PDB file of C-alpha atoms in Angstrom:
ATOM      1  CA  UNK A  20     117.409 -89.989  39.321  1.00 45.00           C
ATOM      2  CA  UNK A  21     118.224 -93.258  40.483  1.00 55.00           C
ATOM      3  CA  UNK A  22     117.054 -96.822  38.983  1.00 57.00           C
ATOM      4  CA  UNK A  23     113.803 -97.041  41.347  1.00 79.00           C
ATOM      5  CA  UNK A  24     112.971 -93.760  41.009  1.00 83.00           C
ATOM      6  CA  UNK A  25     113.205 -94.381  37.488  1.00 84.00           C
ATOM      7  CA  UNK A  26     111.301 -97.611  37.331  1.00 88.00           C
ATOM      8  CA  UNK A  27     108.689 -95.432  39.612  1.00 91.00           C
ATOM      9  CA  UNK A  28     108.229 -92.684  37.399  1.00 91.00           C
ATOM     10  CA  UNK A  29     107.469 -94.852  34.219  1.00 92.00           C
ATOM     11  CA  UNK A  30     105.217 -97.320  36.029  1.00 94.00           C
ATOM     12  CA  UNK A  31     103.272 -94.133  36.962  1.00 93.00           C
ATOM     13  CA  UNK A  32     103.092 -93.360  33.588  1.00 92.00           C
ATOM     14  CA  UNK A  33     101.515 -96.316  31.933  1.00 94.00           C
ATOM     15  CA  UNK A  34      99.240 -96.418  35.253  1.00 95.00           C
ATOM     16  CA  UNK A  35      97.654 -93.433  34.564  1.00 92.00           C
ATOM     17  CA  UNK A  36      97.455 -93.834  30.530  1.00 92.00           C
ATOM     18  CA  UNK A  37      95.878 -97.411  31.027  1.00 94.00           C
ATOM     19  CA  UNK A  38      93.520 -95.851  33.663  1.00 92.00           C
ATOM     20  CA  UNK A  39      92.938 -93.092  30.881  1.00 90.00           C
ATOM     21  CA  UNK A  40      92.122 -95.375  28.626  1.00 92.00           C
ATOM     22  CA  UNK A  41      89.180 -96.959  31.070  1.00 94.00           C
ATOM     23  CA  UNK A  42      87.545 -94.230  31.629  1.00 90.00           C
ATOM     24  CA  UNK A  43      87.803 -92.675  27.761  1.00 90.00           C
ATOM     25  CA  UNK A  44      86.485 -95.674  26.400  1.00 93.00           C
ATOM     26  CA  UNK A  45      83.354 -95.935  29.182  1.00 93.00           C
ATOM     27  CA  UNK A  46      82.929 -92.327  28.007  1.00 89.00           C
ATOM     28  CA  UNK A  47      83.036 -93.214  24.268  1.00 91.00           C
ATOM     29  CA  UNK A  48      80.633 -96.372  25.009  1.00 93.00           C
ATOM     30  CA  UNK A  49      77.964 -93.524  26.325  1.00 90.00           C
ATOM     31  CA  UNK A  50      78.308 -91.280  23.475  1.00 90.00           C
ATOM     32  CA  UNK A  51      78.218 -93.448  20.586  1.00 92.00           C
ATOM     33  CA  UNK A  52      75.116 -94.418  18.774  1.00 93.00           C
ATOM     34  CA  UNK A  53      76.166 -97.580  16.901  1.00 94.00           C
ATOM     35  CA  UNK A  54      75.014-100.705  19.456  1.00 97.00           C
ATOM     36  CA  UNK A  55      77.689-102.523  18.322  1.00 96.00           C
ATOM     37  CA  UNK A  56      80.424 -99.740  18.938  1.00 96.00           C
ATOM     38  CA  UNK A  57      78.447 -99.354  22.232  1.00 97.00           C
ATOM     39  CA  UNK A  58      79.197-102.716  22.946  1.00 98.00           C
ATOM     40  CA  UNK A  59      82.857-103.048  22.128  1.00 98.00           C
ATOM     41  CA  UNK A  60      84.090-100.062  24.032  1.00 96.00           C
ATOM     42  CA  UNK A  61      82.272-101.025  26.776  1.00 98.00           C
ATOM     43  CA  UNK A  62      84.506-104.550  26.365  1.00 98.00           C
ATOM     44  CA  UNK A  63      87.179-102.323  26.015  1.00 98.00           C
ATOM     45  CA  UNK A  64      86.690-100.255  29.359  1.00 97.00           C
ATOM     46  CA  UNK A  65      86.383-103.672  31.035  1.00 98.00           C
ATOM     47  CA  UNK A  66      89.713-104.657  29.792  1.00 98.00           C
ATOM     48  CA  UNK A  67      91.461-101.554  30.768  1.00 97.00           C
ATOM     49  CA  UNK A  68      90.057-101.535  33.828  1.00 98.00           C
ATOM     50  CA  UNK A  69      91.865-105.341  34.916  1.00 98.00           C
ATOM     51  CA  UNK A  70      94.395-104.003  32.684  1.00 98.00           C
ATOM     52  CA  UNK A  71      94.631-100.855  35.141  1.00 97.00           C
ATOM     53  CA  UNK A  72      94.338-103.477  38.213  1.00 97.00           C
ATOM     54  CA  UNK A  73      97.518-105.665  37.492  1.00 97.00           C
ATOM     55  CA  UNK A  74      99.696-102.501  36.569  1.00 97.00           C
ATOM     56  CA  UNK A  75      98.795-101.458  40.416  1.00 96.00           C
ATOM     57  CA  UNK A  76      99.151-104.907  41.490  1.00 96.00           C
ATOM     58  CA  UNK A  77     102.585-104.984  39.840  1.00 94.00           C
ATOM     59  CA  UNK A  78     103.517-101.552  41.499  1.00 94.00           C
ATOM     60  CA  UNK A  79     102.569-103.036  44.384  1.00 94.00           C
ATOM     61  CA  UNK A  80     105.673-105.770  43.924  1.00 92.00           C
ATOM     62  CA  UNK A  81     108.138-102.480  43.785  1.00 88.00           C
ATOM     63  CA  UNK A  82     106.645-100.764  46.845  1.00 91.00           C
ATOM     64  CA  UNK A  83     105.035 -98.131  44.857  1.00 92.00           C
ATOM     65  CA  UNK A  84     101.662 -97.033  45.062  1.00 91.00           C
ATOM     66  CA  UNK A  85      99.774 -96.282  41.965  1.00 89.00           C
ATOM     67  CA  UNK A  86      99.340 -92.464  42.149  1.00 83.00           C
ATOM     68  CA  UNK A  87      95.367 -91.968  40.609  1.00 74.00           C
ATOM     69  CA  UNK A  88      96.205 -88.010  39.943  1.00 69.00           C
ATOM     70  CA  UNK A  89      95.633 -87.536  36.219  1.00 61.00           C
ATOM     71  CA  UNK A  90      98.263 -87.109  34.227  1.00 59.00           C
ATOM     72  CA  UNK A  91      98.031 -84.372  31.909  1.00 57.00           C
ATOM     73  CA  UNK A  92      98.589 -86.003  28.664  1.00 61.00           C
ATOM     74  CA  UNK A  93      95.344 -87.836  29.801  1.00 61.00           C
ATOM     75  CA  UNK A  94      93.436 -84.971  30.828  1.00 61.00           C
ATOM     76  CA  UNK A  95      94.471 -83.790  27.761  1.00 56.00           C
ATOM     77  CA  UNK A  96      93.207 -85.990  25.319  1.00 60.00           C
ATOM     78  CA  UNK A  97      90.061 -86.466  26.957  1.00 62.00           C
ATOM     79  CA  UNK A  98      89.811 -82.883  26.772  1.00 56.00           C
ATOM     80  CA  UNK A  99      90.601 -82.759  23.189  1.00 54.00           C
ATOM     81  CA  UNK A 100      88.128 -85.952  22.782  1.00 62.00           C
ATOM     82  CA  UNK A 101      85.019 -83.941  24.429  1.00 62.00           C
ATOM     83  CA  UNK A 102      85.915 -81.125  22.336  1.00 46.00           C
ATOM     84  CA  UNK A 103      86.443 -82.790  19.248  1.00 60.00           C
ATOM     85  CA  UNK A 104      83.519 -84.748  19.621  1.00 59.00           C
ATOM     86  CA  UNK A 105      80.989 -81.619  20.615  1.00 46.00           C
ATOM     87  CA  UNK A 106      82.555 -79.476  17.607  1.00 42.00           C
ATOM     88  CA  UNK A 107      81.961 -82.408  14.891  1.00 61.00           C
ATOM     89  CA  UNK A 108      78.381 -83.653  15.987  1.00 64.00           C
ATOM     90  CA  UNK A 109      79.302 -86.287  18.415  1.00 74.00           C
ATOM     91  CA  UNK A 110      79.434 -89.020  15.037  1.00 87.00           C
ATOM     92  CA  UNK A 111      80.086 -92.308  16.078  1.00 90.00           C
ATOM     93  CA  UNK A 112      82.793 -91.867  13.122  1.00 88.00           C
ATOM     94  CA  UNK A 113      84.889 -89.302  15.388  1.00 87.00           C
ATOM     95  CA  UNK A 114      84.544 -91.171  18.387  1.00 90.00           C
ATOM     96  CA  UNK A 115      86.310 -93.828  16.972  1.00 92.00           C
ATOM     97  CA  UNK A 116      88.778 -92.332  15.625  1.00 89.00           C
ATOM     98  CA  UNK A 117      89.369 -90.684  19.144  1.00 88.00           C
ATOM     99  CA  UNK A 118      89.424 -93.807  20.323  1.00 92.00           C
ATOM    100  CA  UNK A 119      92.185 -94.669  17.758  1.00 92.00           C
ATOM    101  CA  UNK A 120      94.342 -92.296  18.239  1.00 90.00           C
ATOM    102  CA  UNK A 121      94.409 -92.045  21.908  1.00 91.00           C
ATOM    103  CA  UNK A 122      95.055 -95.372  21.760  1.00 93.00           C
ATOM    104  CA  UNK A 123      98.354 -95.113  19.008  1.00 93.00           C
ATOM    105  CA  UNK A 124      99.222 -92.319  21.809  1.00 91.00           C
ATOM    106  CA  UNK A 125      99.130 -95.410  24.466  1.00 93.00           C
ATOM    107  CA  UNK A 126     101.513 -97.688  22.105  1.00 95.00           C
ATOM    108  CA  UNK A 127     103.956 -94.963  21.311  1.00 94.00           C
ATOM    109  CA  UNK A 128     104.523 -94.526  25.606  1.00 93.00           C
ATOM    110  CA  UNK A 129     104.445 -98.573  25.978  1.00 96.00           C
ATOM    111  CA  UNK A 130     107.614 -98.165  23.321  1.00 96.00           C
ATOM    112  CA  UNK A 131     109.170 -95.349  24.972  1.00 93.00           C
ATOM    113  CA  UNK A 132     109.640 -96.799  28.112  1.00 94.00           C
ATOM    114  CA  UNK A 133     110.118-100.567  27.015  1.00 94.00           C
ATOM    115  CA  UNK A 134     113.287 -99.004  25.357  1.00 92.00           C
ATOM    116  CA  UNK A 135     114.477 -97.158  28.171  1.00 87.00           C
ATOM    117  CA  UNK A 136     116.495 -98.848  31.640  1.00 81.00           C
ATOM    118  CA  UNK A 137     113.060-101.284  31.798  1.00 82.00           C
ATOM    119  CA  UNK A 138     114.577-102.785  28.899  1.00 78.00           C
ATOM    120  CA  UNK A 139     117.092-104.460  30.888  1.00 86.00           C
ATOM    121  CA  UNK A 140     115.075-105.783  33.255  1.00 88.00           C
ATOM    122  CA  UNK A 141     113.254-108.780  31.693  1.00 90.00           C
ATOM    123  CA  UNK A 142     110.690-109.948  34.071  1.00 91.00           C
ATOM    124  CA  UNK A 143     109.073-106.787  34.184  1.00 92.00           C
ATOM    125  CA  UNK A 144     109.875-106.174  30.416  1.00 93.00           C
ATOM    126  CA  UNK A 145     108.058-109.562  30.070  1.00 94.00           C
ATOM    127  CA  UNK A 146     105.532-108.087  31.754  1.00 96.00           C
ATOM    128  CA  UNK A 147     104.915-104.843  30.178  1.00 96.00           C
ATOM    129  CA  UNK A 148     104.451-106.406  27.076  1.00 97.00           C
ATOM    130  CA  UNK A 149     101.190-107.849  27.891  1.00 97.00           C
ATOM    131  CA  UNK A 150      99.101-104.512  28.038  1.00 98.00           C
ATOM    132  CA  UNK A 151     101.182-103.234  25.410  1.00 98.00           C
ATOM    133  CA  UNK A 152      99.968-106.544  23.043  1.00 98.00           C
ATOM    134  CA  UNK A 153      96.528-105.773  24.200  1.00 98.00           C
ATOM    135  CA  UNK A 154      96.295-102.337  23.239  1.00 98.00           C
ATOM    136  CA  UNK A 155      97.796-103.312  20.430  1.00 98.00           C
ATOM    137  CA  UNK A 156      95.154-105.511  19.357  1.00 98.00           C
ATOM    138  CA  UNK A 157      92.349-103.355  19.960  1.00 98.00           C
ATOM    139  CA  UNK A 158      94.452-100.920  17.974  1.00 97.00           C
ATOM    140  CA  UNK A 159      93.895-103.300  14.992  1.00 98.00           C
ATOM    141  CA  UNK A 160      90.196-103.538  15.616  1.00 97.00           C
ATOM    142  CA  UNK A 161      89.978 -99.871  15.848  1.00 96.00           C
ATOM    143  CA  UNK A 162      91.445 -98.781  12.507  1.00 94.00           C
ATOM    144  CA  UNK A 163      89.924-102.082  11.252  1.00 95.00           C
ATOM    145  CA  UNK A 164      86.823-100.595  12.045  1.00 94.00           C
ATOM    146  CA  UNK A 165      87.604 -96.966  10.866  1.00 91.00           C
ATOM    147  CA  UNK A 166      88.281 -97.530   7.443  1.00 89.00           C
ATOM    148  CA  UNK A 167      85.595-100.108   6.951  1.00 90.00           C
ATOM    149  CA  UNK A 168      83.634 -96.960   7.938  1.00 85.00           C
ATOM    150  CA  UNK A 169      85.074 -95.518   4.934  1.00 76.00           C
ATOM    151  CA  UNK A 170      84.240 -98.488   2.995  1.00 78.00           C
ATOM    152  CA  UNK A 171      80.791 -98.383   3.251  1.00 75.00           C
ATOM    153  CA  UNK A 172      80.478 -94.080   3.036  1.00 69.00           C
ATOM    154  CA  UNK A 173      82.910 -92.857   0.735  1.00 63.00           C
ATOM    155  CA  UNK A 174      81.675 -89.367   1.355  1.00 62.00           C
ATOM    156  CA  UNK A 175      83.107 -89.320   5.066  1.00 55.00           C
TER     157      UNK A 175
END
């Protein structure tokens, strides 16, 4: 595989688990009952979604297009999140920790492929490290969040 093919592959990959990430969190935002929940995934979709926009635009620089096939991983987990989530009562509780763990899944391929050839490459290192930050962050808020849950319900 050579260097652009390379570069290709792995932009394709955080493409799709950004766009992933938009449209499990606009799922989440319907299924939750908590209005405030409600209200920060749907901030959440909204940032993937220009999050999504300027990996494409970025692609775009290289000459590739942004392939909008589903990746399986993605299909995957939203799979696994629809199941979980009809299987445990659809509890806001769940959802969010979905949402959590898809979203540890995200970091974990940010890291994988900032420590590959991309690595050398600092622009677009540079780069990459935004929507890795901000998934980051909402990481924080997320498990934040979670055990605050636990917090206030010991039972759960």
């Amino acid at each position: 595989m050579d260097y652009s093919e390379n570069y290709n592959k792995q932009l394709q990959r955080l493409y799709r688990i950004l766009q992933d990430g938009h449209k499990g969190y606009t799922e989440a935002a319907e299924h939750v009952k908590s209005p405030d929940l409600k209200i920060l995934f749907e901030k959440i979709a909204s940032e993937r979604a220009v999050l999504v926009n300027q990996m494409g635009a970025k692609m775009a620089e290289f000459g590739y297009t942004p392939d909008d096939h589903e990746d399986a991983l993605g299909a995957l987990h939203r799979g696994w999140m629809n199941l979980k989530a009809s299987l445990t009562s659809n509890t806001d509780q769940n959802i969010l920790e979905s949402c959590r763990n898809a979203d540890q899944a995200a970091l974990d391929a940010f890291d994988d492929v900032l420590q590959g050839e991309i690595l050398y490459d600092t622009a677009l290192k540079s780069f990459l490290m935004e929507p890795r930050l901000k998934i980051n962050e909402t990481f924080l808020e997320l498990d934040k969040r979670y055990f605050d849950m636990f917090k206030k319900d010991p039972s759960l």
